[in-house]
């Protein structure tokens, strides 16, 4: 036992050692939704400021860090961009569980991507924390062949307790806003409750970083 | 579906066969490196007639154009002038060839897939090439014990395919697996991409059969996991690069084929973060970690430019890492991989990455790593070094070389390799062979490596290219014992002369 404890302490010391950056908040954001709705393009628009034409299907899960500033605080967003295709569904499910925010994306010019939303919600119910911040995003508003009117998306979001936003990754419309408001909202939640844990494996890093726990919605509705 | 997934898909493995370098043949090794021919007999028509009678149709090649495929190495950095290639089909034929050559003092160059990166598998002068390619029988597979017994000329990939149908795999895997032969792998103690997990061939070869220079067949073809009787002679033939005998048969221990493979490809900002990631990967993924590779930004750029391969990440990074796990339960492994990835991101070590268990994407990611040597030698002359260094000094050699070569006409200096094994491949790319660069690099890089207590050849062997520099990694006492062993086993020095020793 003694040996084990010693090694845990050593591990802790080393962990502190490797923290090279100073940030106060770290939030995990996971994007889900049918294939081809523009999840990867939303992420790339936000993280790299570009729109990759002819973006191939995501296979597996891509992940990246984006550091932003909210109310003079450094916030790190850990973004997990999952594959939309059915065959990768089982893989992406494991990424729901530790998410602080789930962005469910559909394509406003493609009815079937909207029709699948209840299926995605069922997955979210089953695998994600019930306190996860859920955002419904209707992407591709640059397109002229819209099939889903804004109010239909809005209604759906409202009925399911989700925030709602329409975006265009191509025209960079509302993309920055989407992520920044998620960051602000999660920060607000974290401050409301100041719970420094998320599941058991997330610790307060270096005493400076706060991950949010079962904070619940704080009554803020910046996104709607 | 995961069960049906082989270790890797076939397309990439065959690249060596498809690929023909656009670069012209190099000048003769003997001229470029000013080598003096040993006092060996010159092969003549009488010898050819004997071999033709012994080996029958297809067993002897004398056509000079056909011979040249056996004279030039894969990287096109060395070239011999042999006009006689022998292709035996059995141990008895190998034995007869060696006895005949030994009696007449005819020098031989044993050759397997000819994928040596140190000029070990081609003749320097007119040595008779002994190609092992036709000895390609898989003799026996013990599925329960996980042992395959085969001849030395089996292509590594073919063995792997044979085993994957039985839920087994070869304990060795490398970029050249579509061309290299298992006998060559063993004779050079080749390392490769999964040494981290399965260990080297000294551990995985259970037994072997080899023919000594005088034609005597040494039967050490043990197939047991444990056999602690007498001297462990098999080790003499593992890594001695065909200078002590010709390996003809092998018994190899084969691990079970993993049911689940995950590959993560990561982008990192500096080398310190690469080391941190490795440390965390060992801790978080310990029992399933099967590979941990790294490459620098220039390596990635060249892979993209020369071969049109695609960076698996959308962002450009100073360093990339490929981390593979192999296990028996996909969901368990994914859980571990996810926890590892979350940790490296939370700690600010990794900025960007992708993770997958999809075979086609795994193949695409591996392709970038496996084809680096090909990409770099496609349009450039490659000064290639394969060194082991303590991890803390692992990448510093690249900066040291950049400084050391700053007044030379060098296109690129790149570093990539088997981080998990402390093994870096350092490449200096020039438009053509450049004697000034060569003189500046050697022995400088070996002195540096020696000073850092590294090895001047981590996995490629000594071959011809590094024979002069053996002393940087071996003490004189050890080299003297090596010489004595060579004299005892090959008193006439007919086996692979000019290699390993000078």
XYZ file of C-alpha atoms in Angstrom:
726
model
C 0.000 0.000 0.000
C 2.756 2.330 0.962
C 4.481 1.772 -2.322
C 1.299 2.460 -4.226
C 0.680 5.691 -2.406
C 4.196 6.849 -3.033
C 3.811 6.218 -6.718
C 0.554 8.169 -6.812
C 2.239 11.080 -5.165
C 5.076 10.912 -7.627
C 2.591 10.792 -10.481
C 0.913 13.887 -9.124
C 4.166 15.729 -8.867
C 5.032 14.901 -12.412
C 1.610 15.921 -13.622
C 2.006 19.287 -12.070
C 5.385 19.554 -13.645
C 4.083 19.087 -17.150
C 1.475 21.788 -16.890
C 3.174 24.430 -18.892
C 0.312 26.729 -19.559
C -1.808 28.833 -17.410
C -5.496 28.647 -18.057
C -8.438 28.752 -15.788
C -11.096 26.756 -17.560
C -11.033 23.687 -19.749
C -14.222 22.567 -21.429
C -14.888 19.561 -23.601
C -17.136 20.200 -26.560
C -18.326 17.341 -28.739
C -19.936 17.759 -32.154
C -22.418 15.157 -33.385
C -24.943 14.880 -36.180
C -25.413 13.179 -39.527
C -22.611 12.817 -42.032
C -22.139 15.820 -44.286
C -23.903 18.435 -42.154
C -20.666 20.401 -41.766
C -19.321 19.520 -38.323
C -15.708 19.473 -39.444
C -16.166 22.705 -41.393
C -17.613 24.419 -38.331
C -14.615 23.312 -36.300
C -12.097 24.332 -38.911
C -13.765 27.675 -39.438
C -13.546 28.277 -35.712
C -10.072 26.878 -35.024
C -8.294 27.842 -38.226
C -10.494 30.499 -39.740
C -10.891 28.687 -43.013
C -13.443 26.756 -44.975
C -11.995 23.640 -46.572
C -13.880 22.936 -49.797
C -14.371 19.256 -50.593
C -13.796 18.198 -47.004
C -13.826 14.380 -46.883
C -15.847 12.419 -44.362
C -14.390 12.295 -40.872
C -13.365 8.794 -39.908
C -13.069 8.119 -36.208
C -12.671 11.238 -34.115
C -10.597 14.378 -34.680
C -9.707 16.540 -31.720
C -8.107 19.892 -31.171
C -7.535 22.569 -28.612
C -8.595 26.157 -29.099
C -7.716 28.760 -26.522
C -10.101 31.684 -26.205
C -10.557 34.573 -23.857
C -13.838 35.174 -22.104
C -14.224 38.084 -19.728
C -10.458 38.309 -19.341
C -10.131 34.649 -18.471
C -8.181 32.135 -20.534
C -10.485 29.299 -21.523
C -9.429 26.191 -23.352
C -11.951 24.449 -25.508
C -11.194 20.824 -26.209
C -13.165 20.111 -29.344
C -14.020 16.579 -30.421
C -15.228 16.332 -33.978
C -16.894 12.954 -34.445
C -17.702 10.945 -37.544
C -21.324 11.244 -38.637
C -21.485 7.969 -40.475
C -23.512 5.226 -38.891
C -20.664 2.712 -38.951
C -18.592 4.803 -36.545
C -21.453 5.396 -34.121
C -20.241 2.958 -31.468
C -16.837 4.634 -31.371
C -18.124 8.147 -30.933
C -20.484 7.218 -28.128
C -17.647 6.851 -25.670
C -16.766 10.477 -26.258
C -20.178 11.753 -25.103
C -19.721 10.869 -21.502
C -17.111 13.408 -20.519
C -18.531 16.203 -22.684
C -19.444 19.527 -21.109
C -21.254 20.649 -24.220
C -22.755 18.690 -27.094
C -23.341 20.431 -30.388
C -25.937 18.594 -32.440
C -25.704 19.753 -36.031
C -28.132 19.388 -38.946
C -28.123 20.806 -42.451
C -30.933 23.320 -43.040
C -31.029 22.314 -46.712
C -31.391 18.601 -46.032
C -34.563 17.357 -44.378
C -33.255 13.854 -43.532
C -30.510 15.354 -41.350
C -33.240 17.095 -39.369
C -35.423 13.988 -39.252
C -32.604 12.094 -37.573
C -32.411 14.496 -34.642
C -34.628 12.367 -32.354
C -32.259 9.435 -32.924
C -29.314 11.589 -31.940
C -31.142 12.822 -28.875
C -31.782 9.258 -27.803
C -28.047 8.581 -28.061
C -27.285 11.697 -26.090
C -29.798 10.695 -23.394
C -28.236 7.297 -23.186
C -24.559 8.171 -23.197
C -24.037 11.761 -22.164
C -24.307 13.259 -18.727
C -27.809 14.589 -18.121
C -26.276 17.919 -17.168
C -24.511 18.380 -20.476
C -25.082 21.656 -22.265
C -26.909 20.820 -25.479
C -26.925 23.068 -28.500
C -28.851 22.496 -31.692
C -27.177 24.003 -34.735
C -28.726 24.392 -38.165
C -25.767 24.798 -40.498
C -25.387 25.893 -44.133
C -27.628 28.987 -43.978
C -25.657 30.294 -46.947
C -27.566 27.835 -49.108
C -30.608 28.959 -51.003
C -32.373 25.612 -51.051
C -33.450 25.738 -47.430
C -35.773 22.918 -46.376
C -36.042 23.554 -42.638
C -37.452 26.979 -41.685
C -35.732 28.623 -38.762
C -38.796 28.420 -36.530
C -39.026 24.653 -37.001
C -35.490 24.232 -35.700
C -36.189 26.678 -32.923
C -39.326 24.787 -31.881
C -37.469 21.523 -31.808
C -34.729 22.987 -29.654
C -37.208 24.480 -27.260
C -39.156 21.278 -26.902
C -35.996 19.426 -25.989
C -34.411 21.968 -23.723
C -31.632 22.871 -26.113
C -30.033 26.108 -27.125
C -30.437 26.952 -30.772
C -28.381 28.719 -33.397
C -28.169 28.796 -37.179
C -24.744 29.024 -38.760
C -22.807 29.081 -41.981
C -19.313 27.622 -41.780
C -18.789 28.746 -45.355
C -19.665 32.397 -44.736
C -18.288 32.367 -41.185
C -21.694 33.319 -39.888
C -22.383 32.713 -36.200
C -19.530 30.206 -35.935
C -17.331 32.248 -33.638
C -20.421 33.194 -31.698
C -21.463 29.578 -31.292
C -18.237 28.515 -29.617
C -17.672 31.717 -27.695
C -21.117 31.603 -26.181
C -20.688 27.979 -25.265
C -17.450 28.946 -23.524
C -19.168 31.826 -21.731
C -22.125 29.704 -20.731
C -19.967 26.898 -19.382
C -17.847 29.412 -17.513
C -20.957 30.898 -16.005
C -22.121 27.464 -14.911
C -18.755 26.649 -13.448
C -18.775 29.860 -11.471
C -22.310 29.314 -10.265
C -21.421 26.032 -8.655
C -17.641 26.115 -8.591
C -17.532 22.357 -8.601
C -14.002 21.371 -9.434
C -14.716 17.881 -10.706
C -16.177 16.083 -13.597
C -16.479 12.362 -13.042
C -13.702 11.020 -10.952
C -10.776 11.323 -13.278
C -10.803 15.027 -13.854
C -8.992 16.851 -11.153
C -8.421 20.456 -10.469
C -5.250 20.906 -12.415
C -2.538 22.694 -10.600
C -5.177 24.229 -8.383
C -5.933 26.748 -11.053
C -8.155 25.060 -13.535
C -11.787 24.372 -12.943
C -13.778 21.826 -14.814
C -17.475 22.070 -14.366
C -19.427 19.332 -12.722
C -23.140 18.778 -12.279
C -23.731 22.445 -12.233
C -26.977 22.416 -14.131
C -28.245 25.255 -16.211
C -27.844 28.541 -14.433
C -30.736 30.195 -16.033
C -28.501 31.894 -18.539
C -29.649 31.593 -22.098
C -27.137 33.420 -24.150
C -27.575 31.248 -27.161
C -31.286 31.464 -27.647
C -15.606 -7.479 -38.494
C -12.674 -6.511 -36.342
C -11.653 -10.134 -36.318
C -11.372 -10.140 -40.057
C -9.060 -7.179 -39.985
C -5.500 -8.184 -40.723
C -2.593 -6.437 -39.124
C -2.523 -3.951 -41.894
C -3.887 -3.756 -45.363
C -1.926 -4.925 -48.296
C -1.643 -1.888 -50.503
C 1.078 -0.084 -48.595
C 3.090 -3.177 -47.934
C 3.709 -3.660 -51.611
C 5.045 -0.216 -52.232
C 8.625 -1.341 -52.428
C 7.816 -3.526 -55.372
C 5.890 -0.830 -57.165
C 8.391 1.818 -56.499
C 11.237 2.364 -58.900
C 13.533 5.194 -57.997
C 13.884 7.862 -60.599
C 17.498 8.336 -59.586
C 20.224 6.768 -61.740
C 22.410 3.915 -60.485
C 25.281 4.998 -58.249
C 28.883 4.601 -59.341
C 30.632 1.362 -58.362
C 31.134 1.045 -54.614
C 34.718 -0.092 -55.100
C 35.521 3.181 -56.896
C 33.517 5.612 -54.792
C 34.870 4.232 -51.543
C 38.261 3.172 -52.855
C 37.995 -0.434 -51.673
C 40.737 -3.023 -52.260
C 39.528 -6.378 -53.560
C 40.311 -9.365 -51.332
C 42.407 -12.215 -52.718
C 39.453 -14.286 -53.891
C 39.181 -16.390 -56.998
C 37.358 -14.866 -59.967
C 34.235 -16.811 -60.969
C 34.739 -18.471 -64.377
C 32.895 -20.657 -66.865
C 33.889 -23.867 -65.095
C 32.314 -22.592 -61.897
C 29.192 -21.513 -63.767
C 28.897 -24.936 -65.366
C 29.150 -26.602 -61.974
C 26.432 -24.362 -60.502
C 24.168 -24.831 -63.515
C 24.413 -28.567 -63.089
C 23.850 -28.302 -59.337
C 20.969 -25.840 -59.325
C 19.250 -26.664 -62.611
C 17.165 -24.313 -64.765
C 16.357 -20.968 -63.123
C 18.988 -21.538 -60.472
C 21.781 -19.526 -62.109
C 21.734 -15.996 -63.564
C 24.643 -14.729 -65.640
C 22.939 -12.158 -67.846
C 24.585 -8.878 -66.875
C 21.397 -6.823 -66.983
C 19.559 -9.322 -64.814
C 22.519 -9.424 -62.467
C 22.387 -5.685 -61.947
C 19.100 -5.952 -60.077
C 21.164 -7.869 -57.522
C 24.107 -5.469 -57.655
C 22.375 -2.228 -56.700
C 20.820 -1.591 -53.312
C 17.338 -0.244 -52.710
C 18.494 3.268 -51.853
C 20.831 3.328 -54.872
C 23.848 4.272 -52.831
C 26.071 1.236 -53.525
C 26.735 -0.920 -56.566
C 28.669 -4.131 -57.058
C 29.776 -5.826 -60.270
C 28.760 -9.440 -59.816
C 28.107 -11.440 -62.963
C 26.832 -14.531 -61.223
C 23.687 -14.966 -59.150
C 22.778 -18.322 -57.616
C 19.276 -19.235 -56.528
C 19.275 -22.429 -54.472
C 16.012 -24.164 -53.606
C 17.070 -26.235 -50.581
C 19.459 -26.392 -47.663
C 21.337 -29.162 -49.458
C 21.905 -26.903 -52.453
C 23.080 -24.037 -50.235
C 25.432 -26.462 -48.513
C 26.837 -27.707 -51.824
C 27.324 -24.134 -53.112
C 29.149 -23.048 -49.965
C 31.397 -26.116 -49.858
C 32.348 -25.606 -53.498
C 33.040 -21.887 -53.013
C 34.986 -22.424 -49.810
C 37.242 -24.992 -51.469
C 37.947 -22.584 -54.335
C 38.013 -19.372 -52.346
C 35.114 -17.847 -54.220
C 33.519 -14.967 -52.289
C 29.745 -14.935 -51.749
C 27.220 -12.255 -50.947
C 24.078 -13.747 -49.392
C 21.054 -11.717 -50.416
C 17.446 -11.740 -49.251
C 14.976 -9.015 -50.269
C 17.785 -6.519 -50.932
C 16.204 -3.864 -48.719
C 19.349 -3.163 -46.697
C 19.863 0.489 -45.867
C 23.586 0.092 -45.174
C 24.716 -1.657 -48.335
C 24.844 -5.035 -46.607
C 23.044 -7.102 -49.225
C 24.837 -6.310 -52.475
C 28.336 -7.294 -53.574
C 31.170 -4.780 -53.438
C 33.193 -6.415 -56.252
C 32.353 -9.596 -58.143
C 31.165 -11.720 -55.205
C 28.711 -14.406 -56.256
C 25.248 -13.367 -55.125
C 23.465 -16.116 -53.206
C 19.814 -15.180 -53.510
C 17.587 -16.922 -50.985
C 14.382 -15.983 -52.761
C 13.437 -19.449 -54.017
C 13.610 -21.021 -50.570
C 10.137 -19.880 -49.633
C 8.314 -22.842 -48.122
C 6.264 -22.485 -44.982
C 7.024 -25.811 -43.348
C 4.795 -25.982 -40.305
C 2.505 -23.831 -38.193
C 1.664 -24.733 -34.623
C -1.447 -22.700 -33.954
C -1.733 -23.510 -30.283
C 1.885 -22.829 -29.376
C 2.065 -19.942 -31.835
C 5.107 -21.069 -33.762
C 5.822 -20.979 -37.477
C 8.662 -22.924 -39.087
C 9.676 -21.747 -42.539
C 12.497 -21.356 -45.011
C 14.606 -18.224 -45.038
C 13.294 -16.922 -48.365
C 9.687 -16.313 -47.256
C 8.560 -12.727 -47.769
C 7.667 -11.229 -44.399
C 4.263 -10.071 -45.556
C 3.395 -13.506 -46.928
C 4.197 -15.056 -43.576
C 2.036 -12.493 -41.857
C -0.866 -13.201 -44.199
C -0.429 -16.927 -43.703
C -0.525 -16.431 -39.938
C -3.392 -13.940 -39.858
C -5.692 -16.673 -41.191
C -4.817 -18.561 -38.025
C -5.283 -15.584 -35.686
C -1.530 -15.231 -35.322
C 0.919 -12.616 -36.517
C 4.625 -12.122 -37.106
C 6.385 -10.469 -34.155
C 8.137 -8.122 -36.586
C 6.715 -5.550 -38.975
C 8.497 -2.967 -41.073
C 7.912 -0.691 -44.030
C 9.673 -3.072 -46.403
C 7.571 -6.075 -45.450
C 6.297 -6.606 -48.987
C 9.840 -7.240 -50.252
C 12.082 -8.237 -47.377
C 12.675 -11.910 -46.605
C 12.547 -13.359 -43.132
C 16.063 -14.788 -43.452
C 17.381 -11.285 -44.093
C 15.376 -9.886 -41.199
C 16.899 -12.435 -38.875
C 20.429 -12.135 -40.282
C 20.305 -8.388 -39.668
C 18.251 -8.587 -36.453
C 15.865 -6.088 -38.048
C 13.826 -4.000 -35.612
C 10.805 -2.293 -37.128
C 7.580 -0.761 -36.002
C 6.519 -3.039 -33.159
C 9.738 -3.897 -31.391
C 8.409 -1.797 -28.536
C 5.715 -4.396 -27.951
C 7.113 -7.724 -29.080
C 10.832 -7.344 -28.542
C 13.649 -8.089 -30.981
C 14.418 -11.196 -32.991
C 16.916 -12.583 -30.501
C 13.874 -13.255 -28.354
C 11.413 -14.198 -31.062
C 13.530 -16.636 -33.069
C 13.149 -19.935 -31.239
C 15.503 -21.841 -33.453
C 17.186 -21.844 -36.821
C 19.131 -23.872 -39.316
C 22.217 -22.351 -40.909
C 24.948 -23.427 -43.295
C 28.531 -22.633 -42.390
C 31.102 -21.459 -44.914
C 32.486 -24.996 -45.305
C 29.038 -26.328 -46.163
C 28.276 -27.909 -42.778
C 24.636 -27.615 -41.821
C 24.066 -26.476 -38.249
C 20.710 -27.697 -37.005
C 19.432 -25.555 -34.135
C 15.856 -25.616 -35.349
C 14.330 -25.724 -31.895
C 10.620 -24.898 -31.742
C 10.187 -24.782 -27.971
C 9.703 -21.603 -26.016
C 12.166 -22.861 -23.467
C 15.366 -24.713 -24.233
C 18.285 -23.944 -22.001
C 20.708 -26.591 -23.211
C 24.243 -25.910 -24.255
C 25.470 -22.802 -25.991
C 22.718 -20.688 -27.543
C 24.233 -20.852 -30.971
C 21.242 -19.403 -32.815
C 22.329 -15.967 -31.624
C 25.510 -16.219 -33.689
C 23.414 -16.070 -36.834
C 20.958 -13.408 -35.680
C 22.383 -10.029 -36.609
C 25.731 -11.274 -37.951
C 24.664 -10.154 -41.437
C 25.578 -13.322 -43.266
C 29.234 -13.193 -42.261
C 29.182 -16.332 -40.082
C 26.795 -18.528 -42.013
C 23.739 -18.568 -44.245
C 20.430 -18.941 -42.434
C 18.222 -21.445 -44.247
C 15.321 -22.261 -41.898
C 13.684 -20.584 -38.953
C 11.277 -21.240 -36.124
C 9.583 -18.064 -34.987
C 7.371 -17.334 -32.059
C 4.130 -15.635 -33.171
C 1.872 -13.565 -30.936
C -1.894 -13.713 -31.272
C -3.438 -11.357 -33.774
C -4.948 -8.460 -31.850
C -8.721 -8.129 -32.137
C -8.714 -4.370 -31.739
C -6.351 -1.782 -33.134
C -6.538 1.943 -32.508
C -4.261 4.520 -34.038
C -3.926 8.094 -32.830
C -2.003 10.654 -34.847
C -0.991 13.729 -32.897
C 0.415 17.165 -33.635
C 2.818 18.732 -31.132
C 4.698 21.978 -30.785
C 8.089 20.941 -29.459
C 10.160 17.886 -28.700
C 9.723 18.142 -24.958
C 6.028 17.593 -25.518
C 6.808 14.556 -27.659
C 8.676 13.010 -24.743
C 5.894 13.882 -22.305
C 3.372 12.241 -24.615
C 5.489 9.106 -24.774
C 5.743 8.998 -21.006
C 1.991 9.348 -20.649
C 1.319 6.807 -23.402
C 3.402 4.251 -21.540
C 1.532 4.958 -18.350
C -1.990 5.186 -19.710
C -1.797 2.567 -22.448
C 0.848 0.290 -20.993
C -0.474 -3.182 -21.806
C -1.997 -2.258 -25.159
C 0.632 0.120 -26.527
C 2.063 -1.483 -29.664
C 3.862 1.350 -31.423
C 5.094 4.840 -30.658
C 6.577 6.666 -33.646
C 7.522 10.269 -34.264
C 8.382 12.447 -37.243
C 9.310 16.064 -37.637
C 7.687 18.746 -39.746
C 10.138 18.434 -42.650
C 9.516 14.696 -42.872
C 5.795 15.328 -43.211
C 6.367 18.059 -45.801
C 8.491 15.727 -47.922
C 5.936 12.895 -47.679
C 3.303 15.310 -48.934
C 5.438 16.785 -51.712
C 7.268 13.730 -53.013
C 4.479 11.176 -52.803
C 1.349 13.299 -52.572
C 0.417 11.742 -49.235
C -2.036 13.605 -47.065
C -1.252 14.937 -43.613
C -3.818 13.205 -41.381
C -4.215 16.490 -39.500
C -5.640 19.726 -40.819
C -2.965 21.750 -39.061
C 0.794 21.953 -39.521
C 2.870 20.999 -36.519
C 6.560 20.906 -35.668
C 6.261 17.297 -34.538
C 3.892 14.430 -35.174
C 3.407 11.218 -33.272
C 1.742 7.986 -34.234
C 0.541 5.915 -31.331
C -0.924 2.484 -31.910
C -2.660 0.190 -29.474
C -3.384 -3.490 -30.000
C -5.632 -5.382 -27.680
C -8.350 -7.954 -27.358
C -11.397 -5.759 -26.660
C -12.179 -2.746 -28.817
C -14.418 -0.894 -26.387
C -11.967 -1.334 -23.517
C -9.097 -0.118 -25.649
C -11.068 2.860 -26.918
C -11.818 3.821 -23.373
C -8.130 3.765 -22.501
C -7.149 5.662 -25.638
C -9.780 8.280 -24.949
C -8.586 8.756 -21.387
C -5.026 9.108 -22.644
C -6.014 11.666 -25.268
C -8.044 13.697 -22.810
C -5.090 13.766 -20.497
C -2.549 14.944 -23.057
C -4.941 17.634 -24.194
C -5.809 18.761 -20.706
C -2.145 19.074 -19.925
C -1.628 21.218 -22.978
C 0.793 18.741 -24.526
C -1.116 17.912 -27.682
C -2.833 20.568 -29.769
C -4.390 18.599 -32.536
C -5.008 14.985 -33.404
C -7.140 12.256 -34.833
C -7.948 8.795 -33.563
C -9.491 5.851 -35.337
C -10.069 2.130 -35.326
C -11.137 2.090 -38.950
C -8.777 -0.141 -40.980
C -8.658 2.079 -44.059
C -7.855 5.188 -42.074
C -5.316 3.296 -39.978
C -3.671 2.269 -43.219
C -3.608 5.848 -44.514
C -2.006 7.103 -41.325
C 0.595 4.343 -41.246
C 1.370 4.927 -44.897
C 2.700 8.392 -44.127
C 5.099 6.976 -41.555
C 6.110 3.871 -43.481
C 6.850 5.602 -46.755
C 9.128 8.300 -45.365
C 12.333 6.598 -46.523
C 10.863 6.199 -49.982
C 9.653 9.801 -50.080
C 13.048 11.140 -49.096
C 15.084 9.072 -51.527
C 12.750 9.690 -54.434
C 14.402 12.861 -55.628
C 17.408 13.136 -53.365
C 20.589 11.400 -52.421
C 20.065 10.209 -48.891
C 22.726 10.177 -46.218
C 20.815 7.945 -43.851
C 21.725 7.276 -40.247
C 19.999 4.974 -37.840
C 21.065 5.706 -34.330
C 19.995 4.936 -30.788
C 20.229 7.798 -28.371
C 19.111 8.378 -24.810
C 15.627 9.890 -25.107
C 16.663 13.191 -23.579
C 19.151 13.646 -26.462
C 16.973 11.959 -29.029
C 16.254 14.854 -31.359
C 19.095 17.237 -30.542
C 21.258 15.593 -33.226
C 19.155 17.263 -35.937
C 19.993 20.728 -34.637
C 23.623 19.717 -34.174
C 23.816 18.565 -37.799
C 22.086 21.684 -39.105
C 24.759 23.742 -37.481
C 27.580 21.440 -38.505
C 26.507 21.421 -42.165
C 25.452 25.035 -42.492
C 28.023 25.820 -45.188
C 27.238 22.680 -47.235
C 24.790 22.313 -50.080
C 22.177 20.392 -48.139
C 18.493 20.350 -49.095
C 16.945 19.016 -45.913
C 17.854 17.435 -42.617
C 15.079 15.297 -41.206
C 14.439 13.150 -38.176
C 11.833 10.473 -37.602
C 11.788 7.106 -35.966
C 10.879 4.657 -33.302
C 10.651 6.934 -30.317
C 9.517 4.117 -28.051
C 12.763 2.274 -28.798
C 15.040 5.308 -28.521
C 15.815 4.839 -32.220
C 16.038 7.860 -34.509
C 16.483 7.863 -38.263
C 18.415 10.956 -39.279
C 18.511 11.902 -42.932
C 20.594 14.449 -44.753
C 19.196 15.039 -48.232
C 21.353 16.367 -51.035
C 20.705 16.631 -54.762
C 23.372 14.003 -55.442
C 26.163 12.196 -53.663
C 28.348 14.943 -52.226
C 31.828 13.984 -51.051
C 32.135 17.146 -48.975
C 28.936 16.416 -47.083
C 30.031 12.823 -46.653
C 33.365 13.904 -45.196
C 31.660 16.371 -42.929
C 29.145 13.793 -41.692
C 31.417 10.836 -41.149
C 32.794 10.159 -38.654
C 31.306 13.277 -36.998
C 27.831 11.789 -36.470
C 29.304 8.559 -35.126
C 31.604 10.409 -32.747
C 28.672 12.444 -31.519
C 26.512 9.358 -31.058
C 29.303 7.550 -29.266
C 29.840 10.525 -26.981
C 26.150 10.421 -26.059
C 26.544 6.711 -25.351
C 24.222 5.877 -28.213
C 24.525 3.207 -30.893
C 25.683 4.065 -34.416
C 23.308 1.463 -35.815
C 20.139 0.820 -33.904
C 18.467 -1.589 -36.293
C 19.911 -1.357 -39.807
C 23.107 -3.222 -39.011
C 26.639 -2.374 -40.098
C 26.703 -3.680 -43.653
C 29.239 -2.049 -45.934
C 28.457 1.563 -45.147
C 29.268 1.489 -41.450
C 31.985 -1.160 -41.281
C 34.669 1.488 -40.822
C 32.840 2.900 -37.843
C 32.067 -0.231 -35.852
C 34.545 0.857 -33.177
C 32.324 3.788 -32.243
C 29.832 1.342 -30.792
C 31.950 -1.712 -30.001
C 34.963 -1.923 -27.775
C 38.198 -3.241 -29.324
C 37.979 -6.263 -26.999
C 34.607 -7.153 -28.476
C 35.767 -6.581 -32.049
C 38.750 -8.851 -31.452
C 36.479 -11.643 -30.232
C 34.251 -11.066 -33.264
C 37.295 -11.489 -35.517
C 38.245 -14.732 -33.786
C 34.753 -16.064 -34.257
C 34.778 -15.073 -37.901
C 38.102 -16.877 -38.395
C 36.786 -19.982 -36.660
C 33.566 -20.147 -38.641
C 34.708 -18.822 -42.005
C 38.491 -19.205 -42.171
C 38.674 -18.259 -45.842
C 36.484 -15.196 -45.337
C 34.190 -16.064 -48.255
C 30.945 -14.997 -46.578
C 29.838 -11.430 -47.248
C 33.340 -9.883 -47.339
C 33.857 -6.113 -46.841
C 30.824 -6.078 -44.534
C 30.692 -5.609 -40.757
C 34.524 -5.640 -40.502
C 36.999 -3.644 -42.492
